[in-house]
Coordinates of C-alpha atoms in Angstrom, one line a residue:
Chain A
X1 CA 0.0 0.0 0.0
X2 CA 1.6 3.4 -0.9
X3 CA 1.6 6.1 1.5
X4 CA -0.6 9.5 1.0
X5 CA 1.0 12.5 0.1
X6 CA -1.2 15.6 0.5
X7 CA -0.5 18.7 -2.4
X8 CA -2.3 22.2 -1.4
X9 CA -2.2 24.5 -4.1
X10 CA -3.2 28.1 -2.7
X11 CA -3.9 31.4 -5.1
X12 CA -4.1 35.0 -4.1
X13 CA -7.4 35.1 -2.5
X14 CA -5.6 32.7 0.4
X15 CA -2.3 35.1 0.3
X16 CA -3.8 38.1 0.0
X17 CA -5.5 37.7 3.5
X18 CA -3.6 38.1 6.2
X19 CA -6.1 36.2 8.8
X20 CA -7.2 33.8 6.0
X21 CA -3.5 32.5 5.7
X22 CA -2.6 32.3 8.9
X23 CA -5.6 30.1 9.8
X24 CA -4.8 28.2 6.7
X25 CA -1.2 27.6 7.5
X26 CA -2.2 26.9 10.8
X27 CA -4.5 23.7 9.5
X28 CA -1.8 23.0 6.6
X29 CA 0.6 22.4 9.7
X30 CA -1.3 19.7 11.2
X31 CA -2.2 17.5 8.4
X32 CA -0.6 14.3 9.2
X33 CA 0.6 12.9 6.0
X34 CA 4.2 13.9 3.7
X35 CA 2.6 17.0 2.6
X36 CA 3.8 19.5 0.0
X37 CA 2.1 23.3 -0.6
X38 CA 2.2 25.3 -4.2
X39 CA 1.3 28.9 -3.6
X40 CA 0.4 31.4 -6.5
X41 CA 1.4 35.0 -6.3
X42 CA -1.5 37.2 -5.1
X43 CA -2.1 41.0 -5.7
X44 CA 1.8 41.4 -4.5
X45 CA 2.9 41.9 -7.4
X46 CA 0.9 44.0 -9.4
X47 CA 0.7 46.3 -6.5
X48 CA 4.8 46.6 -5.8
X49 CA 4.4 46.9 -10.1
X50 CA 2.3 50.3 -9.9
X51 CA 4.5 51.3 -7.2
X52 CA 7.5 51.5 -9.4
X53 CA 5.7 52.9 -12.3
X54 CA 5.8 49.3 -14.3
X55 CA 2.8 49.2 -16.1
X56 CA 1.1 45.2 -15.7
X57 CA 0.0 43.9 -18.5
X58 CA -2.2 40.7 -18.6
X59 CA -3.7 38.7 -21.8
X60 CA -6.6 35.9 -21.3
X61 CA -5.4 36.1 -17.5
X62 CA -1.6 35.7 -17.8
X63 CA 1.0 38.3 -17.2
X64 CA 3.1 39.5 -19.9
X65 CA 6.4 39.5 -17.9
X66 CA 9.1 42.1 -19.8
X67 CA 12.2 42.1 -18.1
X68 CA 11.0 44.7 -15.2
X69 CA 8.1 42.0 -14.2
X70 CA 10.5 39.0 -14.1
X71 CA 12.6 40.7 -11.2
X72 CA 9.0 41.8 -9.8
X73 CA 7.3 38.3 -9.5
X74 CA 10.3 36.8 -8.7
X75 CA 10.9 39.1 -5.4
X76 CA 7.4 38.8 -4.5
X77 CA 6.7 35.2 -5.5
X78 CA 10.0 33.6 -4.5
X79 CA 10.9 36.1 -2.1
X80 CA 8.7 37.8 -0.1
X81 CA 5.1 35.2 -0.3
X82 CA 7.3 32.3 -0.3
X83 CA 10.1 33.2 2.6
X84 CA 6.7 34.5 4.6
X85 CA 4.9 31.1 4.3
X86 CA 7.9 29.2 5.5
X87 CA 8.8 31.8 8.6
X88 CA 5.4 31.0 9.7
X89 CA 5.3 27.3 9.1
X90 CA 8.3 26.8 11.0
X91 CA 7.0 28.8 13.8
X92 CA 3.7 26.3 13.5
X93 CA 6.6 23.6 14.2
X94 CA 6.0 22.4 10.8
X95 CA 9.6 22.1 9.3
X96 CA 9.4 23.7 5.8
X97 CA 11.8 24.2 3.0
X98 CA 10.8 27.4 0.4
X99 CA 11.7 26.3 -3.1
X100 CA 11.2 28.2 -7.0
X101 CA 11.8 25.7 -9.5
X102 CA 15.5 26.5 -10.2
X103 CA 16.4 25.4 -7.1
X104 CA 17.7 21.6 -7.0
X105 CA 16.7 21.7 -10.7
X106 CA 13.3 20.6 -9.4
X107 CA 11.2 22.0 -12.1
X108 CA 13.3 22.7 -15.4
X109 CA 11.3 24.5 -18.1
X110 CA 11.5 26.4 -21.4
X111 CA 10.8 30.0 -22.6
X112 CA 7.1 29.8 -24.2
X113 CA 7.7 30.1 -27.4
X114 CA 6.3 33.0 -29.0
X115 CA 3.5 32.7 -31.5
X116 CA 0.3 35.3 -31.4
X117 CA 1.3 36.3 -28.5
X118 CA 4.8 36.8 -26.5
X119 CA 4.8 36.3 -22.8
X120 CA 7.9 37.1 -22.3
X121 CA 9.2 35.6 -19.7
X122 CA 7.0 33.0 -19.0
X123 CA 7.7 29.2 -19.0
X124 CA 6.5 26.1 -20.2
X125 CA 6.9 23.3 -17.6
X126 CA 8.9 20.5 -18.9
X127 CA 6.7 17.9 -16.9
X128 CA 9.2 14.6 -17.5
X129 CA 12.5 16.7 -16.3
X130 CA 10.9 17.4 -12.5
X131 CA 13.0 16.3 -9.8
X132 CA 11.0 13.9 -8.3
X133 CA 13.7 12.2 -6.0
X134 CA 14.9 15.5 -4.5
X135 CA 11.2 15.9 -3.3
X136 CA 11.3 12.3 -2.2
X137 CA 14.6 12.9 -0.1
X138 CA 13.0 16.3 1.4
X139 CA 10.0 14.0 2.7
X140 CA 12.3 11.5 3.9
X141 CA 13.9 13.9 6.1
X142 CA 10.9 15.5 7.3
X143 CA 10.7 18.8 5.2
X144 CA 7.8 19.8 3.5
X145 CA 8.5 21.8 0.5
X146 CA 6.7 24.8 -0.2
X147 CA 7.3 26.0 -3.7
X148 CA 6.9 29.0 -5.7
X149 CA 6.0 29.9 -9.2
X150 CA 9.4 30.7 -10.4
X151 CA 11.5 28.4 -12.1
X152 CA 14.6 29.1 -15.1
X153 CA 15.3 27.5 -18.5
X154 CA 18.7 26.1 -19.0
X155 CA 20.2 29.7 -20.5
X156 CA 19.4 30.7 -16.7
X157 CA 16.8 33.0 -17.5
X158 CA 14.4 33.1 -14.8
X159 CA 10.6 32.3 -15.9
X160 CA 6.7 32.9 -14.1
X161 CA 5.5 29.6 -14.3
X162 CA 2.0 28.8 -13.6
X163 CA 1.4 27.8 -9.9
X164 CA -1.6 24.7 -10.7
X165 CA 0.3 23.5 -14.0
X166 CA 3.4 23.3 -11.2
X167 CA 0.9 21.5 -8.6
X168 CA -0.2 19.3 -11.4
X169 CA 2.8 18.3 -13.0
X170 CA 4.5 17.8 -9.7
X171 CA 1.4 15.5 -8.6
X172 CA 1.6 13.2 -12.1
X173 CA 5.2 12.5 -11.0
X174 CA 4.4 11.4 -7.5
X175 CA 1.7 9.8 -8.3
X176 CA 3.7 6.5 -8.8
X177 CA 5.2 6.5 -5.0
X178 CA 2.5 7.7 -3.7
X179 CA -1.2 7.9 -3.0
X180 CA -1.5 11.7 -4.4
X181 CA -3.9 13.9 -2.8
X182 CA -4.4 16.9 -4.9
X183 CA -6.0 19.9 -3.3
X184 CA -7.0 23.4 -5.0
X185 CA -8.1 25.7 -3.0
X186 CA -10.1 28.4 -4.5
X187 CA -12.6 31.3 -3.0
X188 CA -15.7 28.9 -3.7
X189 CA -16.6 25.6 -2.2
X190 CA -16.3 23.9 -5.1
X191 CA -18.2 23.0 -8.1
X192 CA -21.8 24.3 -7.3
X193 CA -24.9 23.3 -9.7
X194 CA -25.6 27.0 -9.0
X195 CA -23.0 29.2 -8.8
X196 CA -25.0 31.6 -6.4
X197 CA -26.2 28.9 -4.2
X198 CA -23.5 27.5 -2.2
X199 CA -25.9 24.5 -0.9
X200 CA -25.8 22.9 -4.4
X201 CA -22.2 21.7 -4.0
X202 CA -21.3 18.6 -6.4
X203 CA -19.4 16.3 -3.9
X204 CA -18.0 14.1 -6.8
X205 CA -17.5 13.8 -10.1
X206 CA -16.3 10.7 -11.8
X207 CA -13.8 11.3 -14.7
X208 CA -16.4 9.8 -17.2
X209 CA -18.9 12.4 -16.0
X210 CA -17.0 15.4 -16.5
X211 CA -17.8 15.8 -19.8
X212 CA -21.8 15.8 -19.2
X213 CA -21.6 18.3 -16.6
X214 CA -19.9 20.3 -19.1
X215 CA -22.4 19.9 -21.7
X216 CA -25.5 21.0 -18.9
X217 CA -23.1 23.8 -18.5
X218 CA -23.0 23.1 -15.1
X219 CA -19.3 22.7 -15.2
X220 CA -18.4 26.3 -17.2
X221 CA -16.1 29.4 -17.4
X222 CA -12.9 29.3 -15.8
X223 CA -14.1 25.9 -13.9
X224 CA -13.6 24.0 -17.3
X225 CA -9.6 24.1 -17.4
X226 CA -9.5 23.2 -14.0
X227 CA -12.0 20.3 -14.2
X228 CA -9.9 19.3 -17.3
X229 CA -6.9 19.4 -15.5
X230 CA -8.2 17.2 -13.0
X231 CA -9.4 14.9 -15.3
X232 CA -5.8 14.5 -17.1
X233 CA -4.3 14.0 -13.2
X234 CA -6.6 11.1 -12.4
X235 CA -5.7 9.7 -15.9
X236 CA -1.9 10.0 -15.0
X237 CA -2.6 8.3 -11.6
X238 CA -3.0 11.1 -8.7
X239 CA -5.5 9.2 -6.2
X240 CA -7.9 12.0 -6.3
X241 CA -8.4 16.2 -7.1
X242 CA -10.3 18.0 -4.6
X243 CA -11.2 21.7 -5.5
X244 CA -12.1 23.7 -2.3
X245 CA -12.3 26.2 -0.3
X246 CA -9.1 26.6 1.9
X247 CA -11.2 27.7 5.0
X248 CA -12.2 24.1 5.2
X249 CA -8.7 22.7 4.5
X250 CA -8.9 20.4 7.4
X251 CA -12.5 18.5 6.6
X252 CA -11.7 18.1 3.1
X253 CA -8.1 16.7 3.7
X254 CA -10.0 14.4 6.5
X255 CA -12.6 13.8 3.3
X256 CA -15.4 15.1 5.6
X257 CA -19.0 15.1 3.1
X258 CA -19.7 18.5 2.9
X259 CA -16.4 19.9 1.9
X260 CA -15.2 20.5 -1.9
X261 CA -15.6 18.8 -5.0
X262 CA -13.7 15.1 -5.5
X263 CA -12.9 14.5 -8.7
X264 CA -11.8 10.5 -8.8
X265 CA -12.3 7.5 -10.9
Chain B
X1 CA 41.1 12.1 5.7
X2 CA 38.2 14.3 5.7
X3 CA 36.8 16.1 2.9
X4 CA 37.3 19.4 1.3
X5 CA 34.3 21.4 1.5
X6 CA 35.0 25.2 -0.3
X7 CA 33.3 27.3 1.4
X8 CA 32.8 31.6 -0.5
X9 CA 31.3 34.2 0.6
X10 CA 30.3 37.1 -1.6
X11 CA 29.2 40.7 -0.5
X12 CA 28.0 43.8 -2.8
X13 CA 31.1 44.3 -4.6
X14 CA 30.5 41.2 -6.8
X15 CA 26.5 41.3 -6.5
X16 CA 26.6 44.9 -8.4
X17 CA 28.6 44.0 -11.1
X18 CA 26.6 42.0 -13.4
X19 CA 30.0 41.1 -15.3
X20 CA 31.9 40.2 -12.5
X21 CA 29.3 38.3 -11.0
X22 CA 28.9 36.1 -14.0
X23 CA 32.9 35.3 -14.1
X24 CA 32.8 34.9 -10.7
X25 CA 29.8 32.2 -10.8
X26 CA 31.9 30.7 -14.3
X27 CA 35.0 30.1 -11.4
X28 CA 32.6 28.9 -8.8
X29 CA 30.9 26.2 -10.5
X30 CA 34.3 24.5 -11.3
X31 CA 35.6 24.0 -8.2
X32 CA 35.5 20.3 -7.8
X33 CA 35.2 20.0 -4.2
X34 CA 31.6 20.6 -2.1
X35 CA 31.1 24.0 -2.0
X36 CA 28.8 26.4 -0.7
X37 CA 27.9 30.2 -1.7
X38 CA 27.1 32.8 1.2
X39 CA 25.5 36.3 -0.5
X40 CA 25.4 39.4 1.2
X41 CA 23.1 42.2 -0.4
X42 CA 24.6 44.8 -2.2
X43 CA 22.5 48.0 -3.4
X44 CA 19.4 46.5 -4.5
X45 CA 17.7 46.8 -1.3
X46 CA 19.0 50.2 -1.2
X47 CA 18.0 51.1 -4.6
X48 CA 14.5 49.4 -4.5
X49 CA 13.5 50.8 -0.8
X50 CA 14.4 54.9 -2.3
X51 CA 12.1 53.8 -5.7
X52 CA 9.5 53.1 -2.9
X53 CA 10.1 56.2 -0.9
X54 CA 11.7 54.2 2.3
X55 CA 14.2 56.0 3.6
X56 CA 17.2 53.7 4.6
X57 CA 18.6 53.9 8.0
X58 CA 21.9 53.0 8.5
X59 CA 23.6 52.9 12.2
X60 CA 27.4 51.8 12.1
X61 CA 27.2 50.3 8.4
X62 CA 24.2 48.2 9.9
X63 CA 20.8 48.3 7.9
X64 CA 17.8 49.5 10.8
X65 CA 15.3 47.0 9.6
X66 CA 11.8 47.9 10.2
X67 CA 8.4 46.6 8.8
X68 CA 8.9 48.0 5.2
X69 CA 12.6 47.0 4.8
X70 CA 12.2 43.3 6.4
X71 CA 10.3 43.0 3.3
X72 CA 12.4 44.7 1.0
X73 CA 15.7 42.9 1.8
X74 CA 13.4 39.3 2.1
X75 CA 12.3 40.5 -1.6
X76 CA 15.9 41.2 -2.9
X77 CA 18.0 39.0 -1.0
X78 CA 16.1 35.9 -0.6
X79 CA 13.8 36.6 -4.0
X80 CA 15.7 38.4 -6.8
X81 CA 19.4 38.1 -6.0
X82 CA 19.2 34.5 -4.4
X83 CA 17.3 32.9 -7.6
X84 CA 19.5 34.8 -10.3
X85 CA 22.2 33.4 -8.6
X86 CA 20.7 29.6 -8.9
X87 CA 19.6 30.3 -12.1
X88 CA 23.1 31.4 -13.7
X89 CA 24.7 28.4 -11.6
X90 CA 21.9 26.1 -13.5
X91 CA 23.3 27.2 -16.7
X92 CA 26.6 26.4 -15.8
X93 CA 25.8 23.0 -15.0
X94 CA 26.2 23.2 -11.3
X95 CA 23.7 21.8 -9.5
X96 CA 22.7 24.8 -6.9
X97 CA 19.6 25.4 -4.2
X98 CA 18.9 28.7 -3.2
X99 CA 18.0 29.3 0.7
X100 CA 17.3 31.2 3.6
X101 CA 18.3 30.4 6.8
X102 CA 14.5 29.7 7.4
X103 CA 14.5 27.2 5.1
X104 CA 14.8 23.4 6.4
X105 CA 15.2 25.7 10.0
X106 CA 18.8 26.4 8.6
X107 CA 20.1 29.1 10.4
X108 CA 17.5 29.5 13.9
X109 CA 17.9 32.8 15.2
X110 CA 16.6 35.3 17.5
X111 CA 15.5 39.0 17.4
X112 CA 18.5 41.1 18.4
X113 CA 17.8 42.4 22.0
X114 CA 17.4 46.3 21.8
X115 CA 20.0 47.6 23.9
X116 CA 20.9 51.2 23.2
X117 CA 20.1 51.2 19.1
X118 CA 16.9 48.9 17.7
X119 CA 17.8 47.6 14.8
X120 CA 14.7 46.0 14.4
X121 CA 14.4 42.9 12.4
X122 CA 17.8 41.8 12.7
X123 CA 18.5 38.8 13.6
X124 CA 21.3 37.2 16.0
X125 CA 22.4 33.6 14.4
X126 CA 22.0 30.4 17.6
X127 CA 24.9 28.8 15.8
X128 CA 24.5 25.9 17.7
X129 CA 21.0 24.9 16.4
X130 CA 22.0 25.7 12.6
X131 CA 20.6 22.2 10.7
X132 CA 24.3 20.8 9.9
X133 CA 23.0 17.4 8.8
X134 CA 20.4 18.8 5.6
X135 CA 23.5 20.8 4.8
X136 CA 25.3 17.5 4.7
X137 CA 22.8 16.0 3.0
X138 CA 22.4 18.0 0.2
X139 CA 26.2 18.3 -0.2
X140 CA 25.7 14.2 -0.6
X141 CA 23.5 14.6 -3.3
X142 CA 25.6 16.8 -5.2
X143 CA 23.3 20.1 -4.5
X144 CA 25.1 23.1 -3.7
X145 CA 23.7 25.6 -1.5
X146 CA 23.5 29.2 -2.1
X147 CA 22.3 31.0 0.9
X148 CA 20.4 34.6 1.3
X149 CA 21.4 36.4 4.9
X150 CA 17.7 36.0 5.8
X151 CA 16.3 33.8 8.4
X152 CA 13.7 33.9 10.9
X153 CA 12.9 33.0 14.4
X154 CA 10.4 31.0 16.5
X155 CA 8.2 33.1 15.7
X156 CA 7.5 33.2 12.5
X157 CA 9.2 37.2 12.2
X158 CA 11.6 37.0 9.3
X159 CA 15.0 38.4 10.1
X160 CA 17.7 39.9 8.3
X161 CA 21.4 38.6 9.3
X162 CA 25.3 38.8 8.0
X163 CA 26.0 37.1 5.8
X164 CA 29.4 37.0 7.2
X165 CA 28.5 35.8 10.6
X166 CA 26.4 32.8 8.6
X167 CA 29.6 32.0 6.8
X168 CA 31.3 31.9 10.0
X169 CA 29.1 29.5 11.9
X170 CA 28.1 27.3 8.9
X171 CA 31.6 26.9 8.1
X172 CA 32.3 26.4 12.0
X173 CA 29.5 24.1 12.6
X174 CA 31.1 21.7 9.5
X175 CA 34.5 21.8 10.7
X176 CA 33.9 18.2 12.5
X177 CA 32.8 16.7 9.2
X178 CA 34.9 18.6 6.3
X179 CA 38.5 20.6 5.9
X180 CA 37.0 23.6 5.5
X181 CA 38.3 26.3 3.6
X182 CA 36.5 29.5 4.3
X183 CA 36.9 32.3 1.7
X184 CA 35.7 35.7 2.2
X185 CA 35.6 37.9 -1.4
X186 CA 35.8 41.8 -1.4
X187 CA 37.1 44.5 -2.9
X188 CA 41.0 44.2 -2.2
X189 CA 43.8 41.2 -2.8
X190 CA 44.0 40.5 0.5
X191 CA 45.4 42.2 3.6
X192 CA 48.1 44.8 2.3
X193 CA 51.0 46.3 4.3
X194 CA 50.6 49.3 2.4
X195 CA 46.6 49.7 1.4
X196 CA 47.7 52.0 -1.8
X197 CA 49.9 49.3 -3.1
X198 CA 48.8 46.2 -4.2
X199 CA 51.9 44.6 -4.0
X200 CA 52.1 44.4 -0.8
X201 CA 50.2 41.5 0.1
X202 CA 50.7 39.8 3.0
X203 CA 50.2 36.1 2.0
X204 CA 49.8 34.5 5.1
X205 CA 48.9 35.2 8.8
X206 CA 49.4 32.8 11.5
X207 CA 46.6 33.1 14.3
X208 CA 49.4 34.0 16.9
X209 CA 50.8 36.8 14.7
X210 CA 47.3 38.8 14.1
X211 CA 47.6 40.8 17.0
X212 CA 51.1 41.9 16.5
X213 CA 49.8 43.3 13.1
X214 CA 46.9 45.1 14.9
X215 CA 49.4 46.8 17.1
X216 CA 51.9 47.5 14.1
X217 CA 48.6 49.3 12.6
X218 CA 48.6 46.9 9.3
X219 CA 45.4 45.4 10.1
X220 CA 42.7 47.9 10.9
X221 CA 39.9 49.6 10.2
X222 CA 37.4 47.4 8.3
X223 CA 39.9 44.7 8.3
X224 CA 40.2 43.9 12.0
X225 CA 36.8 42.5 13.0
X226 CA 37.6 40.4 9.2
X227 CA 40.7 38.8 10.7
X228 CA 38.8 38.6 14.3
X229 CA 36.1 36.1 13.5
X230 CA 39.2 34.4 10.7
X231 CA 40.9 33.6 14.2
X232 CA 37.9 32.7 15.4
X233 CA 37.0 30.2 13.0
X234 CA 40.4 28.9 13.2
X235 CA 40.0 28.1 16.7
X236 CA 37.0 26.5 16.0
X237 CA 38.1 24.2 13.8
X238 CA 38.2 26.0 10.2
X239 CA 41.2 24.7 8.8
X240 CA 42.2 28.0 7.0
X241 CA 40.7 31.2 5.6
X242 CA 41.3 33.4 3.0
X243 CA 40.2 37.2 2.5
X244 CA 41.0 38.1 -1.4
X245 CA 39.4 38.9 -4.8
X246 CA 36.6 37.8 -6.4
X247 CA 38.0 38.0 -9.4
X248 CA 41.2 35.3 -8.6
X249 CA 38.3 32.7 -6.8
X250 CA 39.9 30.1 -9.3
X251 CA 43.8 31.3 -8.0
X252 CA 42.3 31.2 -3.9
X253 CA 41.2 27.9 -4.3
X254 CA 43.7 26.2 -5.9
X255 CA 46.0 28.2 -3.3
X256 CA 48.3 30.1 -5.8
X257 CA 51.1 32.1 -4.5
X258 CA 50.2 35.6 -4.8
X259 CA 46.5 35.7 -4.3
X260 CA 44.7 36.3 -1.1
X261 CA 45.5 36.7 2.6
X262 CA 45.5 33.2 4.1
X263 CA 44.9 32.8 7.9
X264 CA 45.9 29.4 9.2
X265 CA 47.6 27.8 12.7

């Protein structure tokens, strides 16, 4: 039987909170099995941007980083959000380790490539090059890794990487060692037959069903990629997505009814 | 016979000079032996904290370090300069991981007391709780460690350190494993009987022969608490260390004549 490993993804609407963090971190601390926590970057950086006159701009979502946004995201991201998580962790007697991508070569990548548009620096995960036994030896020892979404090609150009394509990516790779757990938190509390109506939470969706909920629309907007994405995990062997809300980080990692959306075979 | 383990540390001289830094980091990733890179700060921090209108307090060449410039120095230090670092190193194929001292509860410290000047949050290194074995560990993976003077203490407050002080104690606290060689770069060749003449090098100083150049007036200045903690780590076990150039890492290490200022027994 292989043992669980929990992954936590977090965005900005965890980081951005000062009192929604902390009590996150403080239930992140206690879960029980080799656990491993992908933050996102938050409001951070666009507000250190305007304060230093760099103009943000963002296409379908993403952030064009120029060369002014790389050193931006990567202060606040790597820096800043990600030295912050671990100072409190450790206080929380939860022995952390903050690491980008470029660190330990966990999580080479490429510049995307430019074709409509150029992203700049933005990178393209390179999913079969991860360094899965460095995270292995950091579990080993005790040390939950807490990683950022910064990583650098081989020129050493530092990229933004996208934080659930890391949690993903990371997860597919485990997924043979271990029982993968793969949480998203998000502001909702999880996929909702009506969006406004937080009682009509779907507790599970089978793989084969995803598709049907689409076509009802239930499943729609910026839920699709991320119901997609969960869908390709499962395929590529994580145990099971969860997509919740991180107030209730505790009853969905126990798998208390109730609490997120369970996407599973 | 134990083990060479090279131990550099770097301060703003190197960090400020984007061509320098990259020769330097060419020279570093070659030396064959484990190794380890300390960073200091250099003007970034400075830089950044006057585009944000912070004003920078400075009390005896120590930064004041208050809410705003905690996060400012984390952001440089630990973020922007700590990942370039890693990411050039990458490229060089040297296999590097960027940390704080809060990282893997590296380098436990505590808020300096405020005696008659508060400096904040400055942190005072417990050398004797600084986590020797995952340094060991990585080194036994072939990971280098590159390591920001940030840290935190036990509760949760990030902190910001010297990065001489944390090459001192990490190189103290592996003196039972490794030879250490300690290497500390700036500006000058070494210690210089004349300081306007650069050929005037003094190539070696026994621990028992420091104080006699204190009282000849050779060593001083910024030079004396340099050779201080040097006689320090010598008496802690450091087998020797070398205050030189940055530029001639490649000539230090391999301990050419005419190079650097060695300290030894």
């Amino acid at each position: 039987v292989k043992e669980t490993l929990t992954i936590v993804k977090i965005g900005g609407n965890v980081i951005d909170n000062e009192t929604l963090l902390s009590s996150f971190l403080d239930s992140f601390a206690q879960i029980t099995t080799p656990k491993m926590l992908i933050h996102g970057g938050g409001k951070l950086a666009t507000q250190l941007s305007e304060r230093l006159g760099i103009t943000t701009n963002m296409v379908e979502g993403r952030r064009i980083t120029d060369d002014n946004t790389i050193q931006v995201v990567t202060m606040t991201y790597a820096g800043w959000i990600n030295k912050k998580i671990v100072a409190l962790l450790q206080s929380k007697s939860c022995n952390v380790i903050g690491l980008s991508g470029a660190d330990a070569a966990l999580i080479p990548a490429v510049k995307r490539p430019v074709a409509d548009i150029d992203y700049g620096w933005v990178g393209d995960i390179l999913p079969e090059k991860i360094n899965t036994s460095f995270l292995i030896s950091l579990m080993q020892q005790n040390i939950t890794p807490v990683i950022a979404p910064i990583t650098c090609n081989a020129e050493g150009n530092l990229l933004n990487v996208n934080a659930d394509t890391i949690a993903q990516s990371v997860a597919e790779n485990l997924a043979q060692q271990f029982n993968v757990n793969l949480i998203y938190c998000f502001e909702l509390n999880g996929v909702l037959k009506n969006i406004n109506d937080a009682t009509t939470l779907i507790e599970e969706i089978k793989t084969t069903e995803a598709e049907k909920y689409k076509s009802e629309g239930i499943i729609s907007g910026g839920m699709i990629p991320k119901i997609d994405n969960a869908v390709k995990a499962i395929k590529k062997g994580v145990s099971q997505v969860v997509i919740g809300n991180a107030k209730f980080i505790t009853q969905i990692v126990n798998g208390e009814k109730g609490y997120g959306t369970r996407i599973c075979n």
